[in-house]
Short mmCIF file of C-alpha atoms in Angstrom, two decimals:
data_model
loop_
_atom_site.label_atom_id
_atom_site.label_comp_id
_atom_site.label_asym_id
_atom_site.label_seq_id
_atom_site.Cartn_x
_atom_site.Cartn_y
_atom_site.Cartn_z
CA MET H 1 73.85 95.72 96.78
CA ASN H 2 77.20 96.72 98.25
CA GLU H 3 77.65 100.37 99.05
CA TRP H 4 80.87 102.16 98.19
CA ASN H 5 82.31 103.59 101.38
CA GLY H 6 85.74 104.59 100.12
CA PHE H 7 87.44 101.49 101.54
CA GLY H 8 90.57 100.54 99.66
CA ASN H 9 92.08 102.51 96.80
CA ASN H 10 89.62 103.72 94.16
CA ASP H 11 91.27 106.63 92.37
CA SER H 12 88.44 107.29 89.92
CA GLY H 13 86.01 108.19 92.70
CA ILE H 14 83.29 106.24 90.86
CA ASN H 15 81.14 103.97 92.99
CA PRO H 16 82.05 100.46 91.73
CA PHE H 17 78.74 99.07 92.93
CA LEU H 18 76.31 101.19 90.93
CA PRO H 19 73.59 99.24 89.08
CA ILE H 20 74.35 98.00 85.56
CA LYS H 21 72.23 96.65 82.74
CA LYS H 22 72.79 94.86 79.43
CA GLU H 23 70.71 96.20 76.55
CA PRO H 24 70.49 95.05 72.91
CA LEU H 25 71.92 97.48 70.37
CA ILE H 26 69.50 98.62 67.65
CA SER H 27 70.31 100.92 64.73
CA LEU H 28 68.15 103.87 63.69
CA ASP H 29 66.44 101.77 61.01
CA GLY H 30 65.52 99.12 63.58
CA THR H 31 68.20 96.61 62.66
CA GLU H 32 69.31 94.59 65.67
CA SER H 33 73.04 94.24 66.28
CA SER H 34 74.76 91.10 67.51
CA ARG H 35 76.35 93.27 70.20
CA PHE H 36 74.88 94.40 73.52
CA SER H 37 75.42 97.68 75.35
CA ILE H 38 76.61 97.60 78.96
CA GLN H 39 75.26 100.63 80.80
CA LEU H 40 76.21 101.96 84.22
CA GLU H 41 73.84 104.10 86.27
CA ASP H 42 74.75 107.78 85.93
CA GLN H 43 72.47 110.40 87.44
CA ASP H 44 74.22 113.14 85.42
CA ALA H 45 73.32 111.56 82.08
CA ASN H 46 70.09 112.53 80.32
CA THR H 47 68.81 108.95 80.41
CA GLY H 48 70.19 108.16 83.83
CA TRP H 49 72.60 105.63 82.28
CA LYS H 50 76.04 105.77 80.64
CA GLU H 51 77.38 103.22 78.19
CA VAL H 52 80.71 101.80 79.39
CA GLY H 53 81.19 99.03 76.83
CA ASP H 54 79.61 96.69 74.32
CA VAL H 55 79.86 92.92 74.45
CA SER H 56 78.60 89.84 72.63
CA LYS H 57 75.28 88.28 73.51
CA ASN H 58 77.02 85.38 75.24
CA TYR H 59 79.48 87.47 77.25
CA PHE H 60 79.39 86.38 80.90
CA LEU H 61 78.56 89.63 82.68
CA ILE H 62 78.27 89.96 86.42
CA SER H 63 78.07 93.15 88.42
CA ASN H 64 80.88 94.36 90.66
CA SER H 65 78.50 93.85 93.57
CA GLU H 66 78.20 90.19 92.62
CA MET H 67 81.97 89.94 92.23
CA ARG H 68 82.48 91.23 95.76
CA GLU H 69 79.94 88.67 97.00
CA VAL H 70 81.92 86.01 95.14
CA ALA H 71 85.14 87.20 96.78
CA GLU H 72 83.55 87.16 100.22
CA GLU H 73 82.16 83.67 99.65
CA VAL H 74 85.51 82.29 98.45
CA THR H 75 87.52 83.88 101.27
CA VAL H 76 85.06 82.78 103.98
CA THR H 77 84.82 79.26 102.55
CA SER H 78 88.61 79.03 102.63
CA GLY H 79 88.54 79.04 106.45
CA MET H 80 91.32 81.65 106.57
CA ASN H 81 91.29 85.27 107.69
CA PHE H 82 91.41 87.36 104.54
CA THR H 83 91.41 91.16 104.65
CA LEU H 84 90.18 93.41 101.84
CA GLU H 85 93.03 95.77 100.98
CA LYS H 86 92.76 97.46 97.60
CA THR H 87 89.78 98.37 95.43
CA PHE H 88 90.27 99.67 91.89
CA PHE H 89 87.57 100.81 89.46
CA ASN H 90 87.97 103.13 86.50
CA GLY H 91 84.36 102.98 85.33
CA LYS H 92 84.95 99.85 83.25
CA VAL H 93 87.46 97.53 84.93
CA PHE H 94 87.25 96.41 88.56
CA PHE H 95 89.90 94.82 90.80
CA GLU H 96 89.83 93.94 94.49
CA THR H 97 92.67 92.40 96.45
CA TYR H 98 92.56 90.37 99.66
CA THR H 99 95.49 89.08 101.72
CA THR H 100 95.87 86.66 104.60
CA ASN H 101 98.66 86.21 107.14
CA ASP H 102 97.52 82.61 107.60
CA MET H 103 99.84 81.58 104.73
CA GLN H 104 103.40 82.89 104.95
CA ALA H 105 106.85 82.12 103.60
CA ASN H 106 110.14 83.90 104.23
CA VAL H 107 112.79 85.12 101.85
CA ASP H 108 116.16 83.86 103.14
CA SER H 109 116.98 86.09 106.15
CA THR H 110 120.69 85.39 105.63
CA TYR H 111 120.67 88.24 103.15
CA THR H 112 118.45 90.66 105.05
CA GLU H 113 118.74 92.51 108.34
CA VAL H 114 115.41 91.15 109.56
CA GLY H 115 112.97 88.50 108.42
CA ASP H 116 111.36 89.15 105.05
CA PRO H 117 107.92 87.49 105.12
CA LEU H 118 105.68 87.03 102.09
CA VAL H 119 101.96 86.38 102.50
CA ALA H 120 99.27 85.04 100.21
CA GLY H 121 96.83 87.24 98.34
CA LEU H 122 93.82 86.83 96.09
CA MET H 123 92.81 89.25 93.37
CA PHE H 124 89.32 89.33 91.87
CA GLN H 125 88.75 91.11 88.57
CA ASN H 126 85.74 92.03 86.50
CA SER H 127 84.95 94.35 83.61
CA TYR H 128 81.97 96.03 81.97
CA ASP H 129 83.65 96.55 78.61
CA GLY H 130 84.58 92.94 77.87
CA SER H 131 88.31 93.49 78.37
CA ARG H 132 88.56 91.26 81.47
CA ARG H 133 86.77 88.05 82.30
CA ALA H 134 85.27 87.63 85.76
CA SER H 135 88.09 85.74 87.44
CA MET H 136 90.26 85.16 90.50
CA TYR H 137 94.00 84.68 90.75
CA GLY H 138 96.69 84.58 93.39
CA PHE H 139 99.41 87.10 94.10
CA ILE H 140 102.02 87.69 96.80
CA LYS H 141 102.39 90.56 99.25
CA ARG H 142 105.73 91.48 100.80
CA LEU H 143 104.98 92.63 104.34
CA ILE H 144 108.05 94.86 104.77
CA CYS H 145 106.93 97.30 102.10
CA SER H 146 103.37 96.11 101.28
CA ASN H 147 104.35 95.53 97.65
CA GLY H 148 102.00 93.27 95.74
CA MET H 149 103.67 90.87 93.31
CA VAL H 150 101.47 89.45 90.54
CA SER H 151 102.76 86.11 89.29
CA ASN H 152 100.59 84.47 86.66
CA PHE H 153 103.06 81.70 85.86
CA LEU H 154 102.93 80.36 89.43
CA PHE H 155 99.36 81.14 90.45
CA LYS H 156 96.79 80.15 87.85
CA ASN H 157 93.66 82.15 87.08
CA TRP H 158 90.20 80.84 87.84
CA LYS H 159 87.53 82.12 85.44
CA PHE H 160 83.97 82.09 86.73
CA LYS H 161 81.44 80.57 84.36
CA HIS H 162 78.25 80.56 86.42
CA THR H 163 76.20 83.06 88.38
CA ARG H 164 75.03 82.78 91.98
CA SER H 165 71.58 81.82 90.72
CA SER H 166 72.98 78.84 88.78
CA GLU H 167 72.56 75.31 90.13
CA ASN H 168 76.29 74.88 89.49
CA TRP H 169 77.26 77.79 91.69
CA GLN H 170 78.35 75.85 94.79
CA ASP H 171 80.50 73.58 92.65
CA GLU H 172 82.02 76.70 91.13
CA ILE H 173 82.89 78.13 94.54
CA GLY H 174 84.23 74.76 95.68
CA ARG H 175 86.57 74.47 92.71
CA ALA H 176 87.75 78.06 93.08
CA THR H 177 88.45 77.57 96.79
CA ALA H 178 90.27 74.30 96.11
CA ILE H 179 92.97 76.29 94.32
CA LEU H 180 94.05 77.61 97.72
CA GLU H 181 95.09 74.10 98.81
CA HIS H 182 98.16 74.47 96.59
CA PHE H 183 98.95 78.01 97.67
CA PRO H 184 101.32 77.19 100.60
CA ASN H 185 103.61 75.14 98.36
CA GLN H 186 103.46 77.76 95.62
CA LEU H 187 104.25 80.50 98.12
CA GLU H 188 107.28 78.54 99.38
CA THR H 189 108.39 78.03 95.78
CA PHE H 190 108.09 81.75 95.11
CA ALA H 191 110.11 82.57 98.25
CA LYS H 192 112.87 80.18 97.15
CA LYS H 193 112.99 81.89 93.76
CA CYS H 194 113.32 85.22 95.60
CA ASP H 195 116.24 83.70 97.54
CA GLN H 196 117.99 83.13 94.22
CA LEU H 197 117.34 86.74 93.21
CA VAL H 198 118.72 87.96 96.55
CA SER H 199 121.95 86.03 95.99
CA THR H 200 122.37 87.38 92.42
CA GLU H 201 124.26 90.67 92.47
CA LEU H 202 123.74 93.31 89.79
CA ASP H 203 126.32 95.66 88.34
CA MET H 204 125.67 98.13 85.52
CA HIS H 205 126.46 95.51 82.87
CA ASN H 206 123.93 93.08 84.36
CA LEU H 207 121.33 95.84 84.66
CA ALA H 208 121.81 96.83 81.03
CA ASN H 209 121.45 93.20 79.96
CA ILE H 210 118.21 92.74 81.92
CA ARG H 211 116.82 95.92 80.39
CA SER H 212 117.60 94.77 76.84
CA THR H 213 116.53 91.14 77.22
CA ARG H 214 113.95 90.64 79.98
CA LEU H 215 112.38 94.06 80.52
CA GLU H 216 112.74 95.46 77.02
CA ARG H 217 109.01 96.16 76.69
CA LEU H 218 108.83 98.49 79.69
CA PRO H 219 108.11 102.10 78.70
CA ASP H 220 111.16 104.35 79.05
CA SER H 221 109.39 106.63 81.54
CA ALA H 222 108.54 103.69 83.83
CA TRP H 223 112.05 102.24 83.54
CA GLY H 224 113.57 105.54 84.64
CA LYS H 225 111.40 105.67 87.77
CA ILE H 226 112.12 102.02 88.56
CA VAL H 227 115.88 102.58 88.28
CA ASP H 228 115.57 105.59 90.58
CA LYS H 229 113.88 103.39 93.20
CA PHE H 230 116.42 100.65 92.63
CA LEU H 231 119.34 103.00 93.28
CA GLU H 232 117.73 104.71 96.26
CA GLU H 233 116.34 101.76 98.21
CA ARG H 234 118.51 98.68 98.48
CA GLN H 235 116.40 95.95 100.09
CA THR H 236 119.21 93.66 101.26
CA ASP H 237 122.41 94.07 103.25
CA VAL H 238 124.76 91.96 101.15
CA GLY H 239 126.78 95.05 100.24
CA SER H 240 125.68 95.13 96.62
CA PHE H 241 122.56 95.65 94.59
CA THR H 242 120.75 92.44 93.67
CA GLN H 243 118.04 91.22 91.31
CA TYR H 244 115.76 91.11 94.36
CA ASP H 245 116.31 94.86 94.77
CA LEU H 246 115.27 95.36 91.16
CA LEU H 247 112.18 93.15 91.60
CA ASN H 248 111.04 95.24 94.56
CA ALA H 249 111.73 98.49 92.74
CA CYS H 250 109.45 97.30 89.93
CA THR H 251 106.61 96.13 92.16
CA ALA H 252 106.84 99.23 94.37
CA HIS H 253 106.48 101.43 91.29
CA TYR H 254 103.43 99.63 89.95
CA TRP H 255 101.68 98.77 93.23
CA HIS H 256 101.84 102.12 95.03
CA LYS H 257 101.05 104.65 92.32
CA ASP H 258 98.95 107.61 93.38
CA LYS H 259 96.87 107.17 90.23
CA MET H 260 96.78 103.55 89.17
CA ALA H 261 95.71 102.31 85.74
CA VAL H 262 94.58 98.88 84.58
CA ALA H 263 97.90 98.39 82.83
CA ASP H 264 99.79 98.75 86.12
CA PHE H 265 98.56 95.33 87.23
CA ASP H 266 99.74 93.82 83.94
CA TRP H 267 103.13 95.50 84.00
CA ASN H 268 103.58 94.30 87.58
CA ALA H 269 103.12 90.72 86.40
CA TYR H 270 105.35 91.32 83.38
CA CYS H 271 108.21 92.43 85.64
CA VAL H 272 107.76 89.63 88.16
CA ASN H 273 107.52 86.92 85.50
CA ASN H 274 110.51 88.13 83.54
CA LEU H 275 112.78 88.73 86.52
CA MET H 276 111.91 85.24 87.74
CA GLU H 277 112.87 83.86 84.32
CA SER H 278 116.39 82.92 85.42
CA THR H 279 115.02 80.85 88.34
CA THR H 280 112.38 78.87 86.52
CA ASN H 281 111.52 77.27 83.20
CA ILE H 282 109.29 80.07 81.92
CA VAL H 283 109.37 80.30 78.14
CA ASN H 284 108.80 83.77 76.67
CA PRO H 285 106.76 85.26 79.54
CA THR H 286 104.27 87.85 78.30
CA ILE H 287 102.01 90.49 79.77
CA PRO H 288 99.15 88.46 81.32
CA LYS H 289 95.46 88.96 80.75
CA ALA H 290 92.80 86.77 82.28
#
């Protein structure tokens, strides 16, 4: 089993790799429920275990330890040099992100003082409360500021359906790794869409329109902090604020919080998808959930 050594960003302080078990739920009169209890080891609890969720009998549950092993197997099989960067666990939901400099694309340097490289990333997610399926999906990291950009319309999710003990496991890993073959083209496509955002200037009228049409679901408190970042940190040198500036203000807010929440990953994707709406054929982008 993996040991938690504090690597990455795990604000809860809970070891993500503690043992778990799936137990049938039984009422006081002995009636068996169709639901099962997911329990995480907890030495402070009277029984030594704490319930963190309940799921159906057929829910595909794997431990966070197994998910890390999956991530390591996929990244090694890819033949590229991936680095583990961020670990998130709140006691129920688990995320880990990996990036590689072996796949890069550049946002048009015509609009920036220096090159603006984007690199490929993989995010692996898991949950003990049934809210997230064990899955993998791609994201983009901007090297200048280390912002992660989640883009579910461009990088499709891969949901794992078998365990390492299954005879189908190697096929599962092979199909998951095969997704990376398309990543360079997708990364180039994403960079070109960023070029369009860089060349689209924003005045107060444009900003108000984006708020009321594309980012209308953002909480007011988050929008205020994003606008503060937008006004303080212009990312380009075209002489005006651009949609690319706004994109980076959004992703900086949600990717670098001192105390991250599960929803921050979803809001990140919501902002990226909706700000990319003018450069692609997305229809009614929504907050993504794997």
